[in-house]
Amino acid sequence: MIIEELNLVKQGKVRDIYSIGDNLLFVATDRISAFDVVLGSEIPDKGRVLNLISAFWFDKTSHIVKNHMIEWNFNNFPEELKKYGYLKNRSMIVKKAKPLPVECIVRGYLVGSGYKEYKNQGTVCGIKLPEGLNLASKLDEPIFTPSTKAESGHDENISFEKMKEIIGEEKANKVRDISLALYKFAYEYAYERGIIIADTKFEFGEIGGEIILIDEALTPDSSRFWPVEGYREGENPPSFDKQYGRDYLESIKWNKKPPAPELPKEVIENTRKKYFEAFHKLTGKKMEEYL
């Protein structure tokens, strides 16, 4: 749902971004993407889950790095926005920052494209790993694997050296260290609550030369969330995210090109439940309170 009266400056796969004076309004929609294609089906209230989990982590990690969040509580929004009830719990007012042109990915487990590369070359994004690791093996230490930001299509994994060429050595070192600190903090917090954060993606921006955390943080869309219970090395764990829908799309042999097929009602409902469960485990609150 686009709010015509507001100044829409960017529409991403999942988020709509509006300019409101000196700040931005980030709106998390219920759209869902898979294989870089926005699906025809939406997941009801998914945007609220993403927004509230991001707000939770922005608050929880502000001792590690400042972030762009100004306000997520709809009751505290400016009066001119309160007439749009759609925004409640799915939007936040954020500072305008100049985004760094890289994505900062931290991997704690061997899975996905990293596992495929390891099987072929013994590396992940060019980083040499020990022999004998399996699918979903926990790495001795989390690794930092940046990528470029693609406006459309797939992001491209790059080496840390290439990242230094793009944004400069000092900034590259800084966002790497912040990314690893954020991941380690969040990993320990989530693990105690029954969730393994297998990997995650961070984005950073600058305001007045200061680096801050922007976009979303440690959500089921920007991370792989696995249940601690039932985790087995050598198996692809069930996840608290859109992987359920991706698995369905793989099963019907979709060619991963637009237009995407509609998701069956059962897949939509089960995906929604997984998002709600992730929110509950992390925050201790029930998503139903925010609907």
Tab-separated table of C-alpha atoms in Angstrom:
chain	number	residue	atom	x	y	z
A	1	MET	CA	0.000	0.000	0.000
A	2	ILE	CA	1.527	3.278	-1.161
A	3	ILE	CA	0.501	6.410	0.748
A	4	GLU	CA	-0.001	8.829	-2.129
A	5	GLU	CA	0.023	11.965	0.040
A	6	LEU	CA	3.553	11.272	1.279
A	7	ASN	CA	6.797	11.713	-0.665
A	8	LEU	CA	7.892	8.209	-1.675
A	9	VAL	CA	11.641	8.293	-2.398
A	10	LYS	CA	12.385	4.577	-2.746
A	11	GLN	CA	10.497	1.323	-3.029
A	12	GLY	CA	12.556	-1.758	-2.236
A	13	LYS	CA	11.581	-5.409	-2.378
A	14	VAL	CA	10.054	-5.186	1.085
A	15	ARG	CA	10.339	-1.567	2.296
A	16	ASP	CA	8.789	1.692	1.156
A	17	ILE	CA	10.797	4.771	2.129
A	18	TYR	CA	9.275	8.234	2.385
A	19	SER	CA	10.938	11.583	2.983
A	20	ILE	CA	9.377	13.492	5.880
A	21	GLY	CA	11.199	16.764	6.439
A	22	ASP	CA	14.723	16.162	7.679
A	23	ASN	CA	14.038	12.471	8.347
A	24	LEU	CA	12.834	9.354	6.585
A	25	LEU	CA	9.841	7.114	7.220
A	26	PHE	CA	10.687	3.438	6.753
A	27	VAL	CA	7.612	1.277	6.138
A	28	ALA	CA	7.949	-2.506	6.238
A	29	THR	CA	5.310	-3.996	3.943
A	30	ASP	CA	4.012	-7.562	3.902
A	31	ARG	CA	5.700	-8.233	0.571
A	32	ILE	CA	8.021	-11.208	0.482
A	33	SER	CA	10.842	-11.884	-1.951
A	34	ALA	CA	12.614	-15.080	-2.867
A	35	PHE	CA	15.592	-15.493	-5.184
A	36	ASP	CA	15.542	-11.687	-5.655
A	37	VAL	CA	11.992	-11.720	-7.038
A	38	VAL	CA	9.051	-10.157	-5.190
A	39	LEU	CA	6.355	-12.816	-4.901
A	40	GLY	CA	2.737	-12.268	-5.869
A	41	SER	CA	1.573	-13.371	-2.415
A	42	GLU	CA	2.035	-11.385	0.770
A	43	ILE	CA	2.548	-12.696	4.314
A	44	PRO	CA	0.030	-10.911	6.577
A	45	ASP	CA	1.707	-8.822	9.324
A	46	LYS	CA	5.212	-9.825	8.222
A	47	GLY	CA	6.138	-6.135	7.956
A	48	ARG	CA	5.151	-5.569	11.569
A	49	VAL	CA	7.377	-8.438	12.689
A	50	LEU	CA	10.368	-7.069	10.759
A	51	ASN	CA	9.840	-3.528	12.026
A	52	LEU	CA	9.408	-4.504	15.669
A	53	ILE	CA	12.360	-6.912	15.656
A	54	SER	CA	14.572	-4.213	14.119
A	55	ALA	CA	13.404	-1.720	16.758
A	56	PHE	CA	14.126	-4.296	19.458
A	57	TRP	CA	17.691	-4.869	18.229
A	58	PHE	CA	18.402	-1.174	17.571
A	59	ASP	CA	17.586	-0.530	21.206
A	60	LYS	CA	19.446	-3.602	22.458
A	61	THR	CA	22.689	-2.929	20.531
A	62	SER	CA	22.991	0.861	20.840
A	63	HIS	CA	25.891	0.366	23.266
A	64	ILE	CA	27.880	-1.201	20.405
A	65	VAL	CA	27.015	1.275	17.631
A	66	LYS	CA	24.554	4.119	17.176
A	67	ASN	CA	21.719	3.546	14.711
A	68	HIS	CA	19.291	5.548	12.600
A	69	MET	CA	16.123	4.896	14.634
A	70	ILE	CA	14.370	7.970	16.021
A	71	GLU	CA	10.896	6.589	16.816
A	72	TRP	CA	8.983	3.358	16.206
A	73	ASN	CA	6.019	3.910	18.553
A	74	PHE	CA	3.090	5.083	16.431
A	75	ASN	CA	1.592	6.914	19.421
A	76	ASN	CA	4.605	9.244	19.366
A	77	PHE	CA	4.496	9.946	15.620
A	78	PRO	CA	3.744	13.471	14.364
A	79	GLU	CA	0.010	14.214	14.194
A	80	GLU	CA	0.038	14.382	10.383
A	81	LEU	CA	1.096	10.705	10.226
A	82	LYS	CA	-1.370	9.393	12.797
A	83	LYS	CA	-4.225	9.431	10.289
A	84	TYR	CA	-2.527	6.559	8.463
A	85	GLY	CA	-3.400	3.634	10.724
A	86	TYR	CA	-1.619	1.311	8.271
A	87	LEU	CA	1.698	2.594	9.635
A	88	LYS	CA	1.124	1.341	13.178
A	89	ASN	CA	3.907	-1.042	14.258
A	90	ARG	CA	5.172	-1.478	10.682
A	91	SER	CA	7.056	1.801	10.378
A	92	MET	CA	9.733	3.854	12.052
A	93	ILE	CA	11.042	7.386	11.700
A	94	VAL	CA	14.773	7.336	11.060
A	95	LYS	CA	17.647	9.733	10.486
A	96	LYS	CA	18.821	10.389	6.951
A	97	ALA	CA	22.267	8.898	6.466
A	98	LYS	CA	24.572	8.417	3.503
A	99	PRO	CA	24.615	4.618	3.002
A	100	LEU	CA	27.939	2.857	2.516
A	101	PRO	CA	27.887	1.039	-0.858
A	102	VAL	CA	28.595	-2.380	0.686
A	103	GLU	CA	26.698	-4.966	2.694
A	104	CYS	CA	28.340	-6.432	5.771
A	105	ILE	CA	27.663	-10.136	6.166
A	106	VAL	CA	28.740	-12.211	9.146
A	107	ARG	CA	28.608	-15.999	8.925
A	108	GLY	CA	28.770	-18.210	11.992
A	109	TYR	CA	27.790	-21.450	10.255
A	110	LEU	CA	28.533	-23.129	6.948
A	111	VAL	CA	25.381	-23.042	4.845
A	112	GLY	CA	23.883	-21.763	1.591
A	113	SER	CA	26.233	-20.367	-1.049
A	114	GLY	CA	29.088	-20.516	1.477
A	115	TYR	CA	28.705	-24.270	1.840
A	116	LYS	CA	28.625	-24.740	-1.947
A	117	GLU	CA	31.861	-22.769	-2.323
A	118	TYR	CA	33.485	-24.675	0.535
A	119	LYS	CA	32.619	-28.029	-1.065
A	120	ASN	CA	34.215	-26.915	-4.327
A	121	GLN	CA	37.192	-24.898	-3.108
A	122	GLY	CA	37.551	-25.231	0.669
A	123	THR	CA	36.842	-21.521	1.050
A	124	VAL	CA	33.958	-19.152	1.791
A	125	CYS	CA	34.188	-15.855	-0.077
A	126	GLY	CA	37.871	-16.609	-0.550
A	127	ILE	CA	38.507	-17.260	3.168
A	128	LYS	CA	40.241	-20.602	3.712
A	129	LEU	CA	38.435	-22.844	6.194
A	130	PRO	CA	39.553	-26.073	7.920
A	131	GLU	CA	38.978	-29.375	6.156
A	132	GLY	CA	36.234	-31.755	7.216
A	133	LEU	CA	33.400	-29.299	7.797
A	134	ASN	CA	29.823	-30.326	6.992
A	135	LEU	CA	26.600	-28.624	6.022
A	136	ALA	CA	25.522	-26.386	8.956
A	137	SER	CA	28.851	-26.814	10.767
A	138	LYS	CA	29.503	-24.096	13.339
A	139	LEU	CA	32.650	-22.161	12.454
A	140	ASP	CA	35.406	-21.807	15.063
A	141	GLU	CA	35.007	-18.043	14.769
A	142	PRO	CA	32.431	-16.032	12.793
A	143	ILE	CA	33.767	-14.723	9.483
A	144	PHE	CA	33.131	-11.375	7.809
A	145	THR	CA	32.203	-11.637	4.128
A	146	PRO	CA	31.166	-8.326	2.513
A	147	SER	CA	29.241	-7.916	-0.712
A	148	THR	CA	28.340	-5.120	-3.076
A	149	LYS	CA	24.844	-3.662	-3.041
A	150	ALA	CA	22.894	-4.415	-6.189
A	151	GLU	CA	19.948	-2.177	-7.103
A	152	SER	CA	18.490	-5.158	-8.923
A	153	GLY	CA	19.484	-8.790	-9.190
A	154	HIS	CA	22.017	-10.505	-6.990
A	155	ASP	CA	24.540	-8.846	-4.709
A	156	GLU	CA	28.112	-9.869	-5.485
A	157	ASN	CA	30.430	-11.257	-2.809
A	158	ILE	CA	33.691	-9.353	-2.611
A	159	SER	CA	36.941	-9.782	-0.707
A	160	PHE	CA	37.773	-7.622	2.293
A	161	GLU	CA	40.612	-6.155	0.230
A	162	LYS	CA	38.106	-5.096	-2.435
A	163	MET	CA	35.905	-3.572	0.274
A	164	LYS	CA	38.870	-1.495	1.449
A	165	GLU	CA	39.313	-0.218	-2.118
A	166	ILE	CA	35.635	0.809	-2.253
A	167	ILE	CA	35.216	2.583	1.099
A	168	GLY	CA	38.768	2.993	2.394
A	169	GLU	CA	40.775	0.927	4.852
A	170	GLU	CA	39.753	2.775	8.011
A	171	LYS	CA	36.009	2.517	7.367
A	172	ALA	CA	36.337	-1.095	6.211
A	173	ASN	CA	38.128	-2.087	9.403
A	174	LYS	CA	35.588	-0.223	11.503
A	175	VAL	CA	32.427	-1.730	9.994
A	176	ARG	CA	34.009	-5.195	10.019
A	177	ASP	CA	34.757	-4.910	13.740
A	178	ILE	CA	31.310	-3.481	14.506
A	179	SER	CA	29.608	-6.207	12.438
A	180	LEU	CA	31.435	-8.984	14.280
A	181	ALA	CA	30.686	-7.387	17.668
A	182	LEU	CA	26.984	-7.052	16.792
A	183	TYR	CA	26.790	-10.643	15.609
A	184	LYS	CA	28.520	-12.079	18.674
A	185	PHE	CA	26.300	-10.087	21.046
A	186	ALA	CA	23.086	-10.999	19.216
A	187	TYR	CA	24.127	-14.634	18.763
A	188	GLU	CA	24.588	-15.170	22.494
A	189	TYR	CA	21.365	-13.350	23.347
A	190	ALA	CA	19.298	-15.303	20.797
A	191	TYR	CA	20.894	-18.676	21.587
A	192	GLU	CA	19.771	-18.444	25.215
A	193	ARG	CA	16.235	-17.967	23.879
A	194	GLY	CA	16.238	-20.921	21.523
A	195	ILE	CA	17.376	-19.318	18.262
A	196	ILE	CA	20.642	-19.842	16.395
A	197	ILE	CA	21.567	-16.859	14.224
A	198	ALA	CA	23.481	-18.736	11.547
A	199	ASP	CA	24.377	-15.629	9.559
A	200	THR	CA	23.176	-12.075	9.131
A	201	LYS	CA	23.563	-8.945	7.041
A	202	PHE	CA	24.160	-5.397	8.290
A	203	GLU	CA	24.114	-2.080	6.483
A	204	PHE	CA	25.800	1.085	7.637
A	205	GLY	CA	25.599	4.759	6.781
A	206	GLU	CA	27.312	7.989	7.716
A	207	ILE	CA	26.039	11.142	9.364
A	208	GLY	CA	28.619	13.885	9.776
A	209	GLY	CA	31.443	11.381	9.362
A	210	GLU	CA	30.067	9.060	12.062
A	211	ILE	CA	29.225	5.492	11.064
A	212	ILE	CA	25.807	4.254	12.224
A	213	LEU	CA	23.723	1.115	11.732
A	214	ILE	CA	20.875	1.597	9.221
A	215	ASP	CA	18.217	-0.353	7.300
A	216	GLU	CA	17.042	-3.363	9.334
A	217	ALA	CA	18.837	-5.348	12.006
A	218	LEU	CA	18.906	-9.063	12.794
A	219	THR	CA	15.475	-9.863	11.371
A	220	PRO	CA	14.287	-13.148	9.838
A	221	ASP	CA	14.695	-11.468	6.424
A	222	SER	CA	18.287	-10.294	6.908
A	223	SER	CA	19.415	-13.407	8.815
A	224	ARG	CA	19.099	-17.165	8.991
A	225	PHE	CA	17.311	-18.088	12.221
A	226	TRP	CA	17.420	-21.745	13.214
A	227	PRO	CA	15.869	-23.435	16.252
A	228	VAL	CA	18.466	-24.510	18.836
A	229	GLU	CA	16.299	-27.538	19.539
A	230	GLY	CA	16.619	-29.965	16.657
A	231	TYR	CA	19.831	-28.472	15.223
A	232	ARG	CA	22.019	-31.205	13.748
A	233	GLU	CA	25.321	-30.725	11.980
A	234	GLY	CA	25.092	-32.200	8.490
A	235	GLU	CA	21.409	-31.283	8.061
A	236	ASN	CA	19.784	-28.121	6.770
A	237	PRO	CA	17.832	-26.985	9.840
A	238	PRO	CA	14.230	-25.775	9.650
A	239	SER	CA	14.220	-22.008	9.950
A	240	PHE	CA	12.170	-19.149	11.397
A	241	ASP	CA	12.116	-17.212	8.155
A	242	LYS	CA	11.122	-17.234	4.510
A	243	GLN	CA	13.114	-20.393	3.822
A	244	TYR	CA	9.854	-22.331	4.189
A	245	GLY	CA	8.451	-20.480	1.187
A	246	ARG	CA	11.717	-20.828	-0.722
A	247	ASP	CA	11.625	-24.583	-0.170
A	248	TYR	CA	8.113	-24.702	-1.628
A	249	LEU	CA	9.216	-22.734	-4.694
A	250	GLU	CA	12.153	-25.115	-5.169
A	251	SER	CA	9.795	-28.086	-4.921
A	252	ILE	CA	7.610	-26.851	-7.805
A	253	LYS	CA	10.696	-26.236	-9.979
A	254	TRP	CA	9.984	-22.519	-10.502
A	255	ASN	CA	12.566	-20.972	-12.840
A	256	LYS	CA	13.206	-18.094	-10.358
A	257	LYS	CA	12.229	-15.462	-12.895
A	258	PRO	CA	9.248	-13.052	-12.777
A	259	PRO	CA	6.362	-13.444	-12.564
A	260	ALA	CA	6.545	-15.495	-9.378
A	261	PRO	CA	3.839	-18.062	-8.652
A	262	GLU	CA	1.287	-17.487	-5.916
A	263	LEU	CA	1.988	-19.249	-2.639
A	264	PRO	CA	-0.629	-21.726	-1.399
A	265	LYS	CA	-2.670	-20.670	1.635
A	266	GLU	CA	-0.935	-23.282	3.796
A	267	VAL	CA	2.537	-21.959	2.920
A	268	ILE	CA	1.442	-18.376	3.660
A	269	GLU	CA	-0.033	-19.356	7.040
A	270	ASN	CA	2.945	-21.456	8.095
A	271	THR	CA	5.421	-18.756	7.044
A	272	ARG	CA	3.479	-16.207	9.108
A	273	LYS	CA	3.587	-18.530	12.128
A	274	LYS	CA	7.359	-18.852	11.808
A	275	TYR	CA	7.816	-15.065	11.794
A	276	PHE	CA	5.547	-14.743	14.835
A	277	GLU	CA	7.447	-17.479	16.670
A	278	ALA	CA	10.792	-15.780	16.020
A	279	PHE	CA	9.411	-12.521	17.438
A	280	HIS	CA	8.100	-14.262	20.543
A	281	LYS	CA	11.308	-16.170	21.238
A	282	LEU	CA	13.503	-13.073	20.871
A	283	THR	CA	11.387	-10.515	22.697
A	284	GLY	CA	9.318	-12.628	25.084
A	285	LYS	CA	6.210	-10.857	23.758
A	286	LYS	CA	3.395	-12.153	21.588
A	287	MET	CA	2.956	-10.595	18.186
A	288	GLU	CA	-0.816	-10.639	18.621
A	289	GLU	CA	-0.457	-7.740	21.075
A	290	TYR	CA	0.731	-5.516	18.214
A	291	LEU	CA	-1.865	-6.302	15.563
